[in-house]
Coordinates of C-alpha atoms in Angstrom, one line a residue:
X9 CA -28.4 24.1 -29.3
X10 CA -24.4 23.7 -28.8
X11 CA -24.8 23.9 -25.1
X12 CA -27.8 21.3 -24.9
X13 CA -25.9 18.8 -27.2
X14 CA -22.6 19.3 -25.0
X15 CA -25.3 18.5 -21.7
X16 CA -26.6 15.4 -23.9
X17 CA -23.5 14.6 -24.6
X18 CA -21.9 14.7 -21.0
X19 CA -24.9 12.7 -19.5
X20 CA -24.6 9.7 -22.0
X21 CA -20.9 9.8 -20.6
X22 CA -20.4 6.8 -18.3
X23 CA -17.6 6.1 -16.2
X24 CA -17.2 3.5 -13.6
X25 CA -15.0 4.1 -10.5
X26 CA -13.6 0.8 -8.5
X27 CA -11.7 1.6 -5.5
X28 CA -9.4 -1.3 -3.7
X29 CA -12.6 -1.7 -1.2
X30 CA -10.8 -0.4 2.3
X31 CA -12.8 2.6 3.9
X32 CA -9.2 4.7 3.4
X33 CA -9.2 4.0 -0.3
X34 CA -13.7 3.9 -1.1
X35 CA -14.3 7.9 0.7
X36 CA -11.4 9.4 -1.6
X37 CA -12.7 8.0 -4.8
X38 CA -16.8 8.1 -3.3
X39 CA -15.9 11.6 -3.3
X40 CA -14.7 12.4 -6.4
X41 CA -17.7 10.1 -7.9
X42 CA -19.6 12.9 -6.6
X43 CA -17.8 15.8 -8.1
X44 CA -18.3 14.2 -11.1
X45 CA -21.5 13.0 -11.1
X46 CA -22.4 17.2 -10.4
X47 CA -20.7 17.9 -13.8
X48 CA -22.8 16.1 -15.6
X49 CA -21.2 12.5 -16.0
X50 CA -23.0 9.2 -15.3
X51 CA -21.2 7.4 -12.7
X52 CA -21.3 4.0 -11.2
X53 CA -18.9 3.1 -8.0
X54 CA -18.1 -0.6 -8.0
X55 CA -18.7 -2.4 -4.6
X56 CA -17.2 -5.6 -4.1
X57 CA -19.2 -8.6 -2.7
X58 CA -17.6 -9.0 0.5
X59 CA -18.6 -5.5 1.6
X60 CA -21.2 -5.0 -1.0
X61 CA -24.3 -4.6 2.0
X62 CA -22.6 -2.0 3.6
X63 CA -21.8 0.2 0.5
X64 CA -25.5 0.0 -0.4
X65 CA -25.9 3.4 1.3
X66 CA -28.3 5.8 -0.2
X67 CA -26.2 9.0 1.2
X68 CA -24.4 8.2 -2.3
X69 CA -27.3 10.2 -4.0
X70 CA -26.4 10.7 -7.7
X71 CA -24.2 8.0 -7.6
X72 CA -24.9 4.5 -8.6
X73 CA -23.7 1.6 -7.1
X74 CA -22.8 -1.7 -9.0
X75 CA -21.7 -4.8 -7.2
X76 CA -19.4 -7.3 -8.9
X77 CA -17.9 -10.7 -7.1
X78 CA -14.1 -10.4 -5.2
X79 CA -14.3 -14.3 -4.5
X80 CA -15.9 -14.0 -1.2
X81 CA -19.7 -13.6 -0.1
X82 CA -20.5 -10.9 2.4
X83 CA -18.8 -11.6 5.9
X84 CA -16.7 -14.5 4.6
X85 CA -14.2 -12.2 3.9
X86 CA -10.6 -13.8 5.1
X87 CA -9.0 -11.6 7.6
X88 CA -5.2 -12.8 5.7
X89 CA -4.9 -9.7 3.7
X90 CA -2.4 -12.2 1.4
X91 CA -5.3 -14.3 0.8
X92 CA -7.7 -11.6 0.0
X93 CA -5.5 -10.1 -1.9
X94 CA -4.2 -13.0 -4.6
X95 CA -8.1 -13.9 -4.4
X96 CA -9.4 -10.4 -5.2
X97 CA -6.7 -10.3 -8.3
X98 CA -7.7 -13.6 -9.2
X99 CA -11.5 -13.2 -9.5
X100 CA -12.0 -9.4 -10.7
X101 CA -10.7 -9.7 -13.9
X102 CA -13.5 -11.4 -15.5
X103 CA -16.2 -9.7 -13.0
X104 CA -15.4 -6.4 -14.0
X105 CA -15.1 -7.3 -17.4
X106 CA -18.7 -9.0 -17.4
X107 CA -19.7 -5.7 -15.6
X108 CA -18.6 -3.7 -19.1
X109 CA -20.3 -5.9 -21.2
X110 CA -23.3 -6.3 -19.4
X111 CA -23.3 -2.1 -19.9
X112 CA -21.8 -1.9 -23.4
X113 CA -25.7 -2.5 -25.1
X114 CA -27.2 -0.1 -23.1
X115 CA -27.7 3.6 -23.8
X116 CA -24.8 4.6 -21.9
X117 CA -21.7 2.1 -22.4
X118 CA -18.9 2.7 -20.1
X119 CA -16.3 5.5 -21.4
X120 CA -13.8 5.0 -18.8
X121 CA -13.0 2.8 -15.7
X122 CA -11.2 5.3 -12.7
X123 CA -9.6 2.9 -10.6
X124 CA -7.4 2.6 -7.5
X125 CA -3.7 3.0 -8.2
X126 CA -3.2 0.2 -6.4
X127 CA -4.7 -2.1 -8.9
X128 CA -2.7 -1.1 -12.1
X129 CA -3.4 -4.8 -13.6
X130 CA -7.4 -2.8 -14.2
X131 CA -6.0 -0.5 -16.8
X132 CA -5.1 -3.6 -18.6
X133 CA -9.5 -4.8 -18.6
X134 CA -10.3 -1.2 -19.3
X135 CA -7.8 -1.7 -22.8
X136 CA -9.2 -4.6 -23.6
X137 CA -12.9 -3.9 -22.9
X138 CA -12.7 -1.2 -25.2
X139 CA -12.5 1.9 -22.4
X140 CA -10.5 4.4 -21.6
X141 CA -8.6 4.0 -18.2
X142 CA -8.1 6.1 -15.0
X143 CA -5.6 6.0 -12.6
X144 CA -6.5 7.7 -8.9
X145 CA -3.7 8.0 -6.2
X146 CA -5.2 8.0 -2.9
X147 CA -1.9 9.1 -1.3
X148 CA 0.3 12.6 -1.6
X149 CA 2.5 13.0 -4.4
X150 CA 5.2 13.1 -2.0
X151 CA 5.0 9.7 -0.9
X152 CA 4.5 8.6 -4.5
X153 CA 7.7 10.7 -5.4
X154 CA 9.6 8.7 -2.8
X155 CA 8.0 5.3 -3.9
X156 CA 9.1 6.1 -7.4
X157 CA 12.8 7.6 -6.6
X158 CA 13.1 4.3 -4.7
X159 CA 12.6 2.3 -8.3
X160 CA 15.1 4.6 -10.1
X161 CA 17.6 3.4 -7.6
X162 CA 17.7 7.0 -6.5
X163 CA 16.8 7.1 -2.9
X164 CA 19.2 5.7 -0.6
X165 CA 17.9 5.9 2.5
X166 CA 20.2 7.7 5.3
X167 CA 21.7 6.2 8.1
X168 CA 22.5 7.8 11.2
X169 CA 22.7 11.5 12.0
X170 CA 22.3 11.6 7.3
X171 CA 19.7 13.2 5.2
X172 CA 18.8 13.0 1.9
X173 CA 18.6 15.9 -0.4
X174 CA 15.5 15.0 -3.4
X175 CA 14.5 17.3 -6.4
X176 CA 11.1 19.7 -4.7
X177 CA 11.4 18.2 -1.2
X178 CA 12.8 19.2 2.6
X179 CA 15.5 17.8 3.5
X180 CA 14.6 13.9 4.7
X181 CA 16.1 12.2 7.3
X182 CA 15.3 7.9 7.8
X183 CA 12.0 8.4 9.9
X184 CA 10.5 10.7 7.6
X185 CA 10.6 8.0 4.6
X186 CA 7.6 5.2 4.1
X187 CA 8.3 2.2 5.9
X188 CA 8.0 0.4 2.5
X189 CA 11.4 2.0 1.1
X190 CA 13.2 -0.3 4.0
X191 CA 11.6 -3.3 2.3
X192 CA 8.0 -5.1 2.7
X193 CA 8.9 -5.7 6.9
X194 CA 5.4 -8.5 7.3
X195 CA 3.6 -6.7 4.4
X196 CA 4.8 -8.2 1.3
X197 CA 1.4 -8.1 -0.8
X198 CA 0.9 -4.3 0.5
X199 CA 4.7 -3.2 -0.9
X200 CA 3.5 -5.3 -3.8
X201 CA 1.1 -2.8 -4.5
X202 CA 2.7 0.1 -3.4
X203 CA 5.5 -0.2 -5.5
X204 CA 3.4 -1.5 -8.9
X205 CA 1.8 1.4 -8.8
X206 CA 4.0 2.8 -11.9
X207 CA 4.2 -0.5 -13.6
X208 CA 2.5 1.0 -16.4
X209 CA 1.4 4.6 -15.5
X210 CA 2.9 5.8 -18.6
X211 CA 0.0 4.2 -20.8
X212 CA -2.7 5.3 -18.8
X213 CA -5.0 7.9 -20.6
X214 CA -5.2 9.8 -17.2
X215 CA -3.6 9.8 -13.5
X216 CA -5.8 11.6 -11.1
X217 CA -4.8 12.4 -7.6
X218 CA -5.9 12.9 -4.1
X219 CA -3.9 16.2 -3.4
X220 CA -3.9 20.2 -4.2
X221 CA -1.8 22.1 -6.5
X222 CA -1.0 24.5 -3.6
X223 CA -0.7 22.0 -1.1
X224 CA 2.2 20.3 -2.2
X225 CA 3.3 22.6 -4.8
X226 CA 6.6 22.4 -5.6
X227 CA 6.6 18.3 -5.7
X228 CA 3.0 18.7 -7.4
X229 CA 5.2 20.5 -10.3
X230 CA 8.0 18.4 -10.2
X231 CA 5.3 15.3 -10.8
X232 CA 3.5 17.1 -13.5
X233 CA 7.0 16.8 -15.4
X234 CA 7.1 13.2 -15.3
X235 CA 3.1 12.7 -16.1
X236 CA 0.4 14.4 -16.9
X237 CA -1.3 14.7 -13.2
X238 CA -4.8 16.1 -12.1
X239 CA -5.3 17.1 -8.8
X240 CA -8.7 16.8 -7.7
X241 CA -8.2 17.1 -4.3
X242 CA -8.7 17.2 -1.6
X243 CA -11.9 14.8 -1.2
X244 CA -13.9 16.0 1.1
X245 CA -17.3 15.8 1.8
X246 CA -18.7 19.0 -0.2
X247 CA -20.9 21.3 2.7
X248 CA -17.6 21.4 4.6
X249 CA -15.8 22.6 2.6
X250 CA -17.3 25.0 -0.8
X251 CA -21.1 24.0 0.0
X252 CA -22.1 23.4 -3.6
X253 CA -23.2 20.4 -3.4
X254 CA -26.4 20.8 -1.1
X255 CA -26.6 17.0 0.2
X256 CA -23.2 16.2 0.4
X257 CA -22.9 16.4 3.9
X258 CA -20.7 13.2 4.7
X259 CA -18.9 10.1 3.1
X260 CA -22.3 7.8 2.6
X261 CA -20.1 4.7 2.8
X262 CA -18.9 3.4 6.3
X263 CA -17.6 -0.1 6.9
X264 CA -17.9 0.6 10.9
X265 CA -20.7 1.8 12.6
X266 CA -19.7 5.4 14.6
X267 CA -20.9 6.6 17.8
X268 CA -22.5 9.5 16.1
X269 CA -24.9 10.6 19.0
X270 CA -22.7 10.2 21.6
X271 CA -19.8 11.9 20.4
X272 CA -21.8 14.6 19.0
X273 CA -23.7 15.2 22.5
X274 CA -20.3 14.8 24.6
X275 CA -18.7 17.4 22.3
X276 CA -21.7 20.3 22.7
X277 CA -21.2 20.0 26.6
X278 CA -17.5 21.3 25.9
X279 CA -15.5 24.4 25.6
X280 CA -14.5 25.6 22.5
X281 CA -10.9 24.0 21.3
X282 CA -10.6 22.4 24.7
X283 CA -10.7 18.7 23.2
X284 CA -8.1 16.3 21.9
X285 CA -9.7 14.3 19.6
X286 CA -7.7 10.7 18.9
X287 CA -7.9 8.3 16.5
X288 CA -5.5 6.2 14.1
X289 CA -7.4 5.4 11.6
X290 CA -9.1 1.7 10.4
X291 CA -5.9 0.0 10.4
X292 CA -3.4 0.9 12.2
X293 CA -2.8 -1.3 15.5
X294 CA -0.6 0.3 18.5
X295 CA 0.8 -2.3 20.7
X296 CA -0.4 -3.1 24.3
X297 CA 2.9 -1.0 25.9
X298 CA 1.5 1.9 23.3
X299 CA -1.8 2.0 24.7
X300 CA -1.2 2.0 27.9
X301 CA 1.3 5.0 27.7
X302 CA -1.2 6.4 25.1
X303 CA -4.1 6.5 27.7
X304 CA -2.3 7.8 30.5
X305 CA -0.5 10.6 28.5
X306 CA -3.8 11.8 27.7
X307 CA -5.1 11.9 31.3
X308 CA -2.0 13.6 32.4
X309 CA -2.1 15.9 30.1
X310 CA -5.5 17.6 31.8
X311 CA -7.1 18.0 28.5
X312 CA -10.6 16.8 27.6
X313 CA -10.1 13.6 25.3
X314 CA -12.4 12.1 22.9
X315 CA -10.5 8.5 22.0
X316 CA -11.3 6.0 19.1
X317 CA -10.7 2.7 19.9
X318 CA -11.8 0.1 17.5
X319 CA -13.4 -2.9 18.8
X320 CA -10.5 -5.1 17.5
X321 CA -8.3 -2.9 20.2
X322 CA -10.5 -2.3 23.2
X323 CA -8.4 -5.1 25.0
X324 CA -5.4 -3.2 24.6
X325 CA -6.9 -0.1 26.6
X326 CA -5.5 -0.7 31.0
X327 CA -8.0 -2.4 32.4
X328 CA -8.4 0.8 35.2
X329 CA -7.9 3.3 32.7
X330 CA -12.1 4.0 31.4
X331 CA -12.6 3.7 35.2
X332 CA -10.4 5.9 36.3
X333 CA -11.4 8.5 33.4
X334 CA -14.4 10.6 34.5
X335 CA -17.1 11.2 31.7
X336 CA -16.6 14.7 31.8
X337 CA -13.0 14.8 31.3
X338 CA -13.0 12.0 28.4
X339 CA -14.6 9.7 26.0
X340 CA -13.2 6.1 24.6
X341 CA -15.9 5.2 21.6
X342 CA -15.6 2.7 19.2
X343 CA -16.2 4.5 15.8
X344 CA -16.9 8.3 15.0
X345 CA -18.1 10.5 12.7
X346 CA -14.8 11.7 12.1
X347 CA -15.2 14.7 9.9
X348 CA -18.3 16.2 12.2
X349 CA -15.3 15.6 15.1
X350 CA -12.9 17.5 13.2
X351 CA -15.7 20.2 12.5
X352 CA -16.5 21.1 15.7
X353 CA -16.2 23.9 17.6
X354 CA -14.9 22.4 21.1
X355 CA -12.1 20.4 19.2
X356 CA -8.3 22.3 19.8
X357 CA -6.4 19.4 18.3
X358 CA -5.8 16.0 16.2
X359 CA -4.3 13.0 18.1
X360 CA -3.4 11.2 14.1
X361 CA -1.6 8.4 12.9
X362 CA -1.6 10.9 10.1
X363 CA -3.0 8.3 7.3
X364 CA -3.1 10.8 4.0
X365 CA -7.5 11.2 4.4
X366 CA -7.2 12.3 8.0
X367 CA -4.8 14.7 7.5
X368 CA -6.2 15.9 4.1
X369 CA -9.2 16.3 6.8
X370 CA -7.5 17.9 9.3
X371 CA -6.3 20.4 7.0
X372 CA -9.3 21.3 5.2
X373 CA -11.0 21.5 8.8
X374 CA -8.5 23.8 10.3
X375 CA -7.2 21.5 13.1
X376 CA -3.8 21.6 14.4
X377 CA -1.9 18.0 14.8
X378 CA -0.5 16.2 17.0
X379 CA 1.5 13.2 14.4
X380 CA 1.9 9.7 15.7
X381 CA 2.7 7.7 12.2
X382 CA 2.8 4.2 12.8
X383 CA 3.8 2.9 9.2
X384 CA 3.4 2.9 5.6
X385 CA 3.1 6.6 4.4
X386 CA 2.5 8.0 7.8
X387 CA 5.8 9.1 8.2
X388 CA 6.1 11.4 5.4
X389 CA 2.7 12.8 5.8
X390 CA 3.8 13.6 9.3
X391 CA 7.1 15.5 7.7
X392 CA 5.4 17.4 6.0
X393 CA 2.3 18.3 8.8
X394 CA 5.2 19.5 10.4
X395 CA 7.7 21.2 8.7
X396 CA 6.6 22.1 5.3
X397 CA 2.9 23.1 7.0
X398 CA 3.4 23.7 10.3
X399 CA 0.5 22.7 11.5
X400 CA 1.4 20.5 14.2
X401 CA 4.6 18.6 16.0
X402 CA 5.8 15.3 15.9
X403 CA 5.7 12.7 19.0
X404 CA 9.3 11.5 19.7
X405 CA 9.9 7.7 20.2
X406 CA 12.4 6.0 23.0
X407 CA 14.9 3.6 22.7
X408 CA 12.5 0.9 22.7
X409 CA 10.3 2.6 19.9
X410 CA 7.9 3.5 22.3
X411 CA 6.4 7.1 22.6
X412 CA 5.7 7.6 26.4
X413 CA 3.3 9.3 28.1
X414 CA 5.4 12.1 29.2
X415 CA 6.0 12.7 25.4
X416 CA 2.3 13.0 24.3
X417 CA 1.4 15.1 27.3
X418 CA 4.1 17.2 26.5
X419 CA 3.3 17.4 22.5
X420 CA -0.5 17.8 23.7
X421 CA 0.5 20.9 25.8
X422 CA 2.4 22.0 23.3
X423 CA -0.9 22.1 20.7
X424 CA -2.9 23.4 22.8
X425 CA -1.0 25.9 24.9
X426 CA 0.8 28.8 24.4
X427 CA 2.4 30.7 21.3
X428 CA 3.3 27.5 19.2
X429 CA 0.2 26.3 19.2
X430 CA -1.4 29.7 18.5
X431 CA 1.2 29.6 15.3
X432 CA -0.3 26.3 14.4
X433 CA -3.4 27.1 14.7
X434 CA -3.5 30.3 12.4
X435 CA -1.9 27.6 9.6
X436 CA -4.3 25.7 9.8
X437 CA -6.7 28.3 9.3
X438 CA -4.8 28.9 6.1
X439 CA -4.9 25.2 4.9
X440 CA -8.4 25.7 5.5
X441 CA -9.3 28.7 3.7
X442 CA -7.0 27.1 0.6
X443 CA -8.7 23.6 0.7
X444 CA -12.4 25.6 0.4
X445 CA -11.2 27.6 -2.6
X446 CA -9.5 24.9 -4.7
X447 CA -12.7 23.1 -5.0
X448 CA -14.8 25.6 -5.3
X449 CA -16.1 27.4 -8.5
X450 CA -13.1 28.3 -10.7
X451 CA -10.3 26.7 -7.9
X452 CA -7.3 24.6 -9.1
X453 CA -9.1 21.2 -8.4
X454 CA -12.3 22.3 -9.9
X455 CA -10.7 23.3 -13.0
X456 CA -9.3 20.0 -13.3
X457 CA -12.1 17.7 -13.1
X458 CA -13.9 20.5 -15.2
X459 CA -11.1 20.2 -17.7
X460 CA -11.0 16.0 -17.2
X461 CA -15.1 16.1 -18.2
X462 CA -14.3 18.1 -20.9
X463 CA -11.9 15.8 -22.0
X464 CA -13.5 12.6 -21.4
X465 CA -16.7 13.8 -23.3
X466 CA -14.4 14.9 -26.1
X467 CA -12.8 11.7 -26.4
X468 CA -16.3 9.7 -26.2
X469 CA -17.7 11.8 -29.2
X470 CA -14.8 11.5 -31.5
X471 CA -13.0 8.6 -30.3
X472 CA -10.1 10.9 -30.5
X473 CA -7.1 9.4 -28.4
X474 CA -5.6 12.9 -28.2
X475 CA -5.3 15.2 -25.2

């Protein structure tokens, strides 16, 4: 009778999780709905009205999705992030709050909101609404790290031929620090919320994290003794990685439509590991100069290339270049199924802006890297792809800040080819074999979202506030 009560128990356990609705921050935290949603847990994902019709995806299975307004209608979303921004701030606060109440008569109130780290000011509705509150980081804890060293007026970031020396990190020289330690550059609301991420972690009941204790082990510990952190990580889709969950099989939530068939049906007719597979992400924007050294480094190098280009950056691509690039050798597509990509047999290497989800997916894949970061946390993640994981080299930029074709031919080869990239390669085996076992039945991440059930249940029965 114990365990059926604990089961009743854990079922009438209802949590909502809101992530800041970009595709980079919704697949973490869809993910982890899932996990928990397996253990037992009720669990809504919030989809905000401006992208509300293309989150209504039934891939999410077990998980239920709730839409609540942002201020803007679907498609009248403003493409000024600023505006979206102060807009979304302004108008959540009573939708999510309606959203609580409107569950809080029903047989399964809300226990706790999980929401993005981005979005501290939630906690705050979660308080007062009665709930306990979540925070998820959907970056490393080594970019947080710097973020918070940069508040304590502990990071001075080196100038010249300088490094910095940091409690649990490598060394760090200027271009391995997040563009946002230099200051907000055109991004002000975006270092807004990158740096009010801690503006009241302390209070939080508790901070959940996109990462692996073996991962990034040494700043994972150093983190754990300034809060209480959970790894969960990493978030991948579960049938490629442990294969407990039987229909997990991708994200379920895409706000671009991929080139699934195409890609999948260009990649069977190739060798194994003969294919450089490219993308930067949904956000990142090279220049025009970029491109066009980007598109001819690839066809110098002699490799088989499968390219995203977003539809936003097609015009950036030479106008000879498609032309000029036989169908057989490579591929220019608007969208893919990324993680399929990754998956596949005939792909020998990752083109990445290194964004902290593709190389969390590169990792858990196997897939050796070829870094490009173009801003934000990029840089760090590339660091550490690098020289803390080896699994990949790091593109080189000019004088003009350009990375030129002979550069990414060269790092391509370099991936590819020879005994470094052999090296590489058996790392990322590694990453891969870890990622499968620290989600899997008695792993580090497993534990900890068993352990945060446990917890959360605990807390609902009792009302207990301790941990």
């Amino acid at each position: 009778m114990e365990k059926e009560e604990q089961i009743r128990e854990t079922s009438q356990s209802h949590v909502l999780v809101f992530p800041f609705p970009v595709q980079g921050h919704i697949n973490p935290m869809l993910q982890l709905s899932k996990r928990l949603a397996s253990k037992g847990l009720k669990v809504t994902l919030i989809a905000t009205s401006s992208i509300a019709k293309t989150m209504q995806a039934p891939q999410a299975g077990s998980v239920h999705i709730e839409t609540i307004f942002d201020g803007f209608e679907e498609g009248e979303r403003t493409s000024d992030l600023e505006e979206f921004i102060e807009t979304f701030n302004r108008t959540i606060p009573e939708s999510l709050a309606g959203l609580i109440e409107k569950y809080a008569s029903s047989p399964q109130p809300v226990k706790c909101v999980i929401y993005d780290s981005a979005t501290p000011w939630i906690f705050d509705i979660a308080r007062s609404s009665g709930v306990y509150g979540a925070s998820f980081f959907t970056q490393s804890c080594a970019v947080t790290g710097l973020y918070y060293h940069k508040i304590q007026g502990a990071l001075k970031v080196p100038l010249g031929e300088s490094a910095v020396s940091l409690p649990a990190y490598p060394e760090l020289e200027a271009n391995d620090m997040p563009s946002y330690v230099n200051g907000p550059g055109s991004y002000q609301a975006i270092y807004d919320m990158a740096f009010s991420q801690f503006s009241n972690v302390d209070e939080v009941d508790w901070v959940l994290w996109n990462t692996f204790n073996e991962l990034e082990d040494e700043v994972v510990k150093w983190m754990a003794s300034k809060w209480p952190i959970i790894p969960i990580g990493p978030t991948i889709p579960s049938m490629f990685l442990d294969k407990r969950l039987k229909d997990d099989k991708d994200y379920g939530v895409s706000l671009f439509k991929p080139n699934s068939d195409t890609c999948m049906k260009w990649l069977d007719s190739k060798e194994p590991s003969s294919v450089v597979y490219v993308s930067f992400g949904s956000l990142a924007a090279l220049g025009e100069d970029q491109m066009a050294q980007l598109a001819w480094g690839l066809k110098r190098s002699n490799n088989n290339f499968l390219w995203v280009v977003r539809e936003s950056e097609e015009k950036k691509v030479p106008p000879n270049f498609i032309e000029e690039t036989t169908e057989e050798k490579g591929l220019v597509v608007t969208w893919s199924p990324q993680l399929k990509v990754l998956a596949h047999r005939s792909v020998g290497c990752f083109l990445t802006h290194c964004g902290w989800n593709s190389t969390l997916e590169a990792l858990s894949l196997g897939v050796p890297m070829v870094a490009m970061p173009q801003w934000s946390d990029q840089s760090t993640n590339a660091k550490f792809v690098t020289d803390v994981w080896r699994v990949g080299v790091r593109v080189e930029v000019d004088q003009n800040g350009i990375v030129t074709r002979e550069e990414i031919e060269k790092c391509i080869r370099e991936v590819m080819e020879g005994e470094t990239g052999k090296g590489m390669r058996m790392n990322s085996e590694k990453w891969k074999e870890l990622a499968r076992i620290t989600v899997d039945e008695g792993g580090s991440s497993d534990k900890n979202i068993e352990e945060f059930v446990s917890r959360l249940v605990c807390k609902s029965i009792n009302g207990s506030k301790e941990q």
